[in-house]
mmCIF file of C-alpha atoms and ligand atoms in Angstrom:
data_model
loop_
_atom_site.group_PDB
_atom_site.id
_atom_site.type_symbol
_atom_site.label_atom_id
_atom_site.label_comp_id
_atom_site.label_asym_id
_atom_site.label_seq_id
_atom_site.Cartn_x
_atom_site.Cartn_y
_atom_site.Cartn_z
ATOM 1 C CA UNK A 1 3.891 -25.436 3.295
ATOM 2 C CA UNK A 2 6.470 -24.386 0.677
ATOM 3 C CA UNK A 3 10.158 -24.208 1.645
ATOM 4 C CA UNK A 4 10.206 -20.424 1.179
ATOM 5 C CA UNK A 5 7.204 -19.938 3.449
ATOM 6 C CA UNK A 6 8.863 -22.169 6.028
ATOM 7 C CA UNK A 7 12.156 -20.219 6.018
ATOM 8 C CA UNK A 8 10.475 -16.791 5.937
ATOM 9 C CA UNK A 9 7.856 -17.958 8.458
ATOM 10 C CA UNK A 10 10.685 -19.000 10.814
ATOM 11 C CA UNK A 11 11.653 -15.335 11.190
ATOM 12 C CA UNK A 12 8.305 -13.588 10.738
ATOM 13 C CA UNK A 13 4.662 -14.231 11.600
ATOM 14 C CA UNK A 14 1.594 -12.711 9.971
ATOM 15 C CA UNK A 15 -0.109 -9.749 11.661
ATOM 16 C CA UNK A 16 -3.912 -9.439 11.887
ATOM 17 C CA UNK A 17 -4.057 -7.212 8.806
ATOM 18 C CA UNK A 18 -1.766 -9.313 6.615
ATOM 19 C CA UNK A 19 1.562 -7.574 7.337
ATOM 20 C CA UNK A 20 4.485 -9.540 8.684
ATOM 21 C CA UNK A 21 5.902 -9.181 12.169
ATOM 22 C CA UNK A 22 9.335 -10.155 13.375
ATOM 23 C CA UNK A 23 9.155 -13.225 15.627
ATOM 24 C CA UNK A 24 12.836 -14.204 15.913
ATOM 25 C CA UNK A 25 14.748 -10.946 16.501
ATOM 26 C CA UNK A 26 18.019 -12.640 17.509
ATOM 27 C CA UNK A 27 18.095 -14.815 14.402
ATOM 28 C CA UNK A 28 17.113 -11.811 12.279
ATOM 29 C CA UNK A 29 19.947 -9.701 13.740
ATOM 30 C CA UNK A 30 22.397 -12.463 12.882
ATOM 31 C CA UNK A 31 21.141 -12.960 9.317
ATOM 32 C CA UNK A 32 21.139 -9.213 8.617
ATOM 33 C CA UNK A 33 24.661 -8.803 9.955
ATOM 34 C CA UNK A 34 25.720 -11.558 7.531
ATOM 35 C CA UNK A 35 23.786 -10.179 4.553
ATOM 36 C CA UNK A 36 25.472 -6.774 4.951
ATOM 37 C CA UNK A 37 28.822 -8.557 4.623
ATOM 38 C CA UNK A 38 30.452 -6.827 7.599
ATOM 39 C CA UNK A 39 29.385 -3.350 6.452
ATOM 40 C CA UNK A 40 26.143 -2.946 8.381
ATOM 41 C CA UNK A 41 27.510 -0.350 10.769
ATOM 42 C CA UNK A 42 28.935 1.819 7.985
ATOM 43 C CA UNK A 43 25.736 1.513 5.921
ATOM 44 C CA UNK A 44 23.372 2.323 8.792
ATOM 45 C CA UNK A 45 25.595 5.212 9.882
ATOM 46 C CA UNK A 46 25.410 6.559 6.349
ATOM 47 C CA UNK A 47 21.592 6.261 6.368
ATOM 48 C CA UNK A 48 21.526 8.244 9.607
ATOM 49 C CA UNK A 49 23.860 10.816 8.028
ATOM 50 C CA UNK A 50 21.766 11.047 4.825
ATOM 51 C CA UNK A 51 18.666 11.712 6.953
ATOM 52 C CA UNK A 52 20.326 14.837 8.331
ATOM 53 C CA UNK A 53 20.080 13.601 11.925
ATOM 54 C CA UNK A 54 22.224 15.779 14.160
ATOM 55 C CA UNK A 55 23.144 16.394 17.796
ATOM 56 C CA UNK A 56 20.170 17.044 20.064
ATOM 57 C CA UNK A 57 17.534 15.802 17.593
ATOM 58 C CA UNK A 58 14.466 13.823 18.573
ATOM 59 C CA UNK A 59 14.216 10.857 16.189
ATOM 60 C CA UNK A 60 11.665 8.109 15.542
ATOM 61 C CA UNK A 61 12.653 4.705 14.084
ATOM 62 C CA UNK A 62 9.565 3.083 12.524
ATOM 63 C CA UNK A 63 9.636 -0.739 12.367
ATOM 64 C CA UNK A 64 12.788 -0.738 14.495
ATOM 65 C CA UNK A 65 13.011 -4.543 14.906
ATOM 66 C CA UNK A 66 15.875 -5.364 17.296
ATOM 67 C CA UNK A 67 16.897 -1.686 17.271
ATOM 68 C CA UNK A 68 20.185 -1.582 15.383
ATOM 69 C CA UNK A 69 19.366 1.611 13.437
ATOM 70 C CA UNK A 70 17.882 3.102 16.621
ATOM 71 C CA UNK A 71 21.226 2.544 18.348
ATOM 72 C CA UNK A 72 23.218 4.133 15.510
ATOM 73 C CA UNK A 73 20.873 7.155 15.496
ATOM 74 C CA UNK A 74 21.249 7.398 19.294
ATOM 75 C CA UNK A 75 24.998 7.932 18.837
ATOM 76 C CA UNK A 76 24.369 10.643 16.245
ATOM 77 C CA UNK A 77 21.954 12.642 18.440
ATOM 78 C CA UNK A 78 24.194 12.421 21.522
ATOM 79 C CA UNK A 79 23.092 12.520 25.182
ATOM 80 C CA UNK A 80 20.860 15.585 24.683
ATOM 81 C CA UNK A 81 18.944 13.961 21.848
ATOM 82 C CA UNK A 82 16.498 11.087 22.030
ATOM 83 C CA UNK A 83 15.549 8.216 19.715
ATOM 84 C CA UNK A 84 12.303 6.262 20.018
ATOM 85 C CA UNK A 85 11.748 2.943 18.284
ATOM 86 C CA UNK A 86 8.362 1.456 17.527
ATOM 87 C CA UNK A 87 7.493 -1.990 16.215
ATOM 88 C CA UNK A 88 4.255 -4.017 16.426
ATOM 89 C CA UNK A 89 6.238 -7.153 17.313
ATOM 90 C CA UNK A 90 6.472 -7.647 21.107
ATOM 91 C CA UNK A 91 9.458 -9.979 20.603
ATOM 92 C CA UNK A 92 11.337 -7.285 18.664
ATOM 93 C CA UNK A 93 10.648 -4.632 21.298
ATOM 94 C CA UNK A 94 11.755 -6.907 24.157
ATOM 95 C CA UNK A 95 14.976 -7.599 22.293
ATOM 96 C CA UNK A 96 15.538 -3.945 21.360
ATOM 97 C CA UNK A 97 15.249 -2.872 25.014
ATOM 98 C CA UNK A 98 18.060 -5.227 26.075
ATOM 99 C CA UNK A 99 21.224 -3.190 26.550
ATOM 100 C CA UNK A 100 19.821 -0.215 24.626
ATOM 101 C CA UNK A 101 21.556 3.190 25.022
ATOM 102 C CA UNK A 102 20.127 5.472 27.743
ATOM 103 C CA UNK A 103 18.802 8.007 25.217
ATOM 104 C CA UNK A 104 16.518 5.472 23.503
ATOM 105 C CA UNK A 105 13.091 4.059 24.300
ATOM 106 C CA UNK A 106 10.886 1.494 22.617
ATOM 107 C CA UNK A 107 7.148 0.873 22.317
ATOM 108 C CA UNK A 108 4.951 -1.755 20.731
ATOM 109 C CA UNK A 109 3.080 0.123 17.992
ATOM 110 C CA UNK A 110 2.434 0.013 14.255
ATOM 111 C CA UNK A 111 3.368 2.629 11.666
ATOM 112 C CA UNK A 112 -0.332 3.100 10.857
ATOM 113 C CA UNK A 113 -1.073 4.427 14.351
ATOM 114 C CA UNK A 114 1.923 6.181 15.852
ATOM 115 C CA UNK A 115 1.494 6.806 19.588
ATOM 116 C CA UNK A 116 2.889 10.372 19.527
ATOM 117 C CA UNK A 117 1.397 13.864 19.325
ATOM 118 C CA UNK A 118 1.621 15.937 16.131
ATOM 119 C CA UNK A 119 4.985 17.554 15.338
ATOM 120 C CA UNK A 120 7.044 15.575 17.863
ATOM 121 C CA UNK A 121 10.133 14.582 15.843
ATOM 122 C CA UNK A 122 12.947 16.278 13.942
ATOM 123 C CA UNK A 123 13.601 13.084 11.965
ATOM 124 C CA UNK A 124 11.661 9.909 11.137
ATOM 125 C CA UNK A 125 13.704 6.907 9.960
ATOM 126 C CA UNK A 126 12.611 3.522 8.697
ATOM 127 C CA UNK A 127 14.797 0.735 7.318
ATOM 128 C CA UNK A 128 13.721 -2.532 5.717
ATOM 129 C CA UNK A 129 10.271 -2.231 7.316
ATOM 130 C CA UNK A 130 8.110 -0.506 4.695
ATOM 131 C CA UNK A 131 7.481 -3.683 2.659
ATOM 132 C CA UNK A 132 6.230 -5.378 5.834
ATOM 133 C CA UNK A 133 3.299 -2.953 6.019
ATOM 134 C CA UNK A 134 0.276 -4.193 4.012
ATOM 135 C CA UNK A 135 0.180 -2.246 0.690
ATOM 136 C CA UNK A 136 -3.226 -0.672 1.395
ATOM 137 C CA UNK A 137 -1.904 0.669 4.719
ATOM 138 C CA UNK A 138 1.278 2.289 3.345
ATOM 139 C CA UNK A 139 -0.380 5.661 2.565
ATOM 140 C CA UNK A 140 -1.819 5.687 6.104
ATOM 141 C CA UNK A 141 1.617 4.939 7.577
ATOM 142 C CA UNK A 142 3.213 7.785 5.597
ATOM 143 C CA UNK A 143 0.523 10.237 6.688
ATOM 144 C CA UNK A 144 1.264 9.235 10.273
ATOM 145 C CA UNK A 145 4.991 9.827 9.734
ATOM 146 C CA UNK A 146 4.230 13.280 8.340
ATOM 147 C CA UNK A 147 1.874 14.039 11.244
ATOM 148 C CA UNK A 148 4.509 13.328 13.892
ATOM 149 C CA UNK A 149 7.260 15.241 12.040
ATOM 150 C CA UNK A 150 7.852 18.872 12.967
ATOM 151 C CA UNK A 151 7.519 21.409 10.185
ATOM 152 C CA UNK A 152 10.905 21.315 8.442
ATOM 153 C CA UNK A 153 11.485 17.803 9.802
ATOM 154 C CA UNK A 154 13.104 15.081 7.691
ATOM 155 C CA UNK A 155 12.132 11.568 6.642
ATOM 156 C CA UNK A 156 14.356 8.734 5.439
ATOM 157 C CA UNK A 157 12.917 5.445 4.237
ATOM 158 C CA UNK A 158 15.292 2.686 3.166
ATOM 159 C CA UNK A 159 13.927 -0.514 1.750
ATOM 160 C CA UNK A 160 14.825 -3.619 -0.183
ATOM 161 C CA UNK A 161 15.250 -3.286 -3.938
ATOM 162 C CA UNK A 162 14.523 -6.651 -5.626
ATOM 163 C CA UNK A 163 17.250 -7.837 -8.001
ATOM 164 C CA UNK A 164 16.579 -7.741 -11.773
ATOM 165 C CA UNK A 165 17.763 -11.311 -12.341
ATOM 166 C CA UNK A 166 14.697 -13.574 -12.217
ATOM 167 C CA UNK A 167 16.527 -16.489 -10.613
ATOM 168 C CA UNK A 168 18.050 -14.365 -7.852
ATOM 169 C CA UNK A 169 14.629 -12.762 -7.323
ATOM 170 C CA UNK A 170 13.108 -16.201 -6.827
ATOM 171 C CA UNK A 171 15.788 -16.991 -4.266
ATOM 172 C CA UNK A 172 14.890 -13.757 -2.464
ATOM 173 C CA UNK A 173 11.279 -14.990 -2.421
ATOM 174 C CA UNK A 174 12.373 -18.269 -0.840
ATOM 175 C CA UNK A 175 14.442 -16.566 1.855
ATOM 176 C CA UNK A 176 12.561 -13.319 2.421
ATOM 177 C CA UNK A 177 8.998 -13.957 1.312
ATOM 178 C CA UNK A 178 6.663 -12.607 -1.371
ATOM 179 C CA UNK A 179 6.552 -8.980 -0.175
ATOM 180 C CA UNK A 180 10.333 -8.709 -0.356
ATOM 181 C CA UNK A 181 10.599 -10.470 -3.721
ATOM 182 C CA UNK A 182 8.070 -8.116 -5.339
ATOM 183 C CA UNK A 183 8.754 -4.988 -3.297
ATOM 184 C CA UNK A 184 7.706 -1.946 -5.413
ATOM 185 C CA UNK A 185 10.386 0.211 -3.801
ATOM 186 C CA UNK A 186 10.302 2.817 -6.582
ATOM 187 C CA UNK A 187 6.679 3.661 -5.754
ATOM 188 C CA UNK A 188 7.797 5.104 -2.420
ATOM 189 C CA UNK A 189 8.482 8.668 -3.714
ATOM 190 C CA UNK A 190 4.944 8.992 -5.150
ATOM 191 C CA UNK A 191 3.445 7.704 -1.901
ATOM 192 C CA UNK A 192 5.629 10.099 0.094
ATOM 193 C CA UNK A 193 4.522 13.022 -2.084
ATOM 194 C CA UNK A 194 0.864 12.003 -1.781
ATOM 195 C CA UNK A 195 1.269 12.069 2.014
ATOM 196 C CA UNK A 196 2.191 15.765 1.825
ATOM 197 C CA UNK A 197 5.974 15.501 2.083
ATOM 198 C CA UNK A 198 8.551 16.856 -0.366
ATOM 199 C CA UNK A 199 10.978 14.242 -1.735
ATOM 200 C CA UNK A 200 14.511 15.636 -1.508
ATOM 201 C CA UNK A 201 16.810 12.809 -2.568
ATOM 202 C CA UNK A 202 17.456 9.155 -3.145
ATOM 203 C CA UNK A 203 20.375 6.761 -3.279
ATOM 204 C CA UNK A 204 21.516 3.165 -3.025
ATOM 205 C CA UNK A 205 23.470 1.407 -0.338
ATOM 206 C CA UNK A 206 24.772 -1.821 -1.847
ATOM 207 C CA UNK A 207 22.778 -2.765 -4.923
ATOM 208 C CA UNK A 208 19.790 -3.984 -2.920
ATOM 209 C CA UNK A 209 19.059 -1.200 -0.437
ATOM 210 C CA UNK A 210 17.461 1.964 -1.821
ATOM 211 C CA UNK A 211 16.669 4.989 0.301
ATOM 212 C CA UNK A 212 14.589 8.114 -0.174
ATOM 213 C CA UNK A 213 14.729 11.329 1.801
ATOM 214 C CA UNK A 214 11.959 13.897 2.171
ATOM 215 C CA UNK A 215 11.101 16.986 4.190
ATOM 216 C CA UNK A 216 7.947 18.166 5.888
ATOM 217 C CA UNK A 217 7.390 21.520 4.173
HETATM 218 C C1 SAM Q 1 13.073 -6.683 8.406
HETATM 219 S S1 SAM Q 1 12.637 -5.955 9.949
HETATM 220 C C2 SAM Q 1 13.628 -4.448 9.928
HETATM 221 C C3 SAM Q 1 14.130 -4.098 11.295
HETATM 222 C C4 SAM Q 1 15.084 -2.898 11.359
HETATM 223 N N1 SAM Q 1 14.444 -1.671 10.961
HETATM 224 C C5 SAM Q 1 16.331 -3.116 10.558
HETATM 225 O O1 SAM Q 1 16.675 -2.284 9.698
HETATM 226 O O2 SAM Q 1 17.018 -4.128 10.805
HETATM 227 C C6 SAM Q 1 11.008 -5.311 9.614
HETATM 228 C C7 SAM Q 1 10.284 -4.888 10.850
HETATM 229 O O3 SAM Q 1 9.049 -4.253 10.478
HETATM 230 C C8 SAM Q 1 8.111 -4.586 11.476
HETATM 231 N N2 SAM Q 1 6.730 -4.288 11.014
HETATM 232 C C9 SAM Q 1 5.837 -5.124 10.450
HETATM 233 N N3 SAM Q 1 4.667 -4.488 10.247
HETATM 234 C C10 SAM Q 1 4.841 -3.210 10.677
HETATM 235 C C11 SAM Q 1 3.966 -2.076 10.768
HETATM 236 N N4 SAM Q 1 2.713 -2.130 10.345
HETATM 237 N N5 SAM Q 1 4.457 -0.951 11.306
HETATM 238 C C12 SAM Q 1 5.750 -0.881 11.733
HETATM 239 N N6 SAM Q 1 6.606 -1.941 11.681
HETATM 240 C C13 SAM Q 1 6.164 -3.086 11.164
HETATM 241 C C14 SAM Q 1 8.398 -6.050 11.771
HETATM 242 O O4 SAM Q 1 7.850 -6.498 13.006
HETATM 243 C C15 SAM Q 1 9.911 -6.056 11.753
HETATM 244 O O5 SAM Q 1 10.464 -5.859 13.033
#
């Protein structure tokens, strides 16, 4: 096994359909906190803000991992709002439930089959999870996100933008795996449009985190 596979495989394991599931949520939380250089809270709060999440909203966090974004969104919706996190990794969900705010709940589920009725949420969020979904399933996942959004609801997807420098990109491959190294993040708007949503904006947080916003018309 190559070094990169060993490092990436230490954090993630392969799902049945070729995606990658978080296996070491504690270690992941630590490495992400470090890679955001002390600015994770500010950056995630800004993602929540850019999504238009507000007091009283019902929000879904897709691929929530250990639930950091879920927790930040929970603050933004206040005690009358509610945030649900889903992730197919049982380890991630167990970790996310530990000490989670009272207005959050978590379920083991994949983006391709969201366990919620149509038009449940005001906002759907997803950070650093989209590239973990197998490419052929991404359109299915986006259709699910649209299905569970209320009419007029909002979507924000933030994902890793691979660096242009070939050497740095190779290092990303070693640490984060193939899907991260070659993440076609700029295809997201076309996929979002094809799923029946209207892209409303985009931006960068740091040079490596790109986000897109959309509405359910
Ligand atoms: C890098 S973590 C991101 C966690 C969190 N959203 C964050 O910003 O820190 C990616 C997460 O996507 C999850 N994932 C993998 N396949 C998925 C799928 N098909 N649907 C939803 N989540 C998935 C993994 O288990 C993992 O917890």
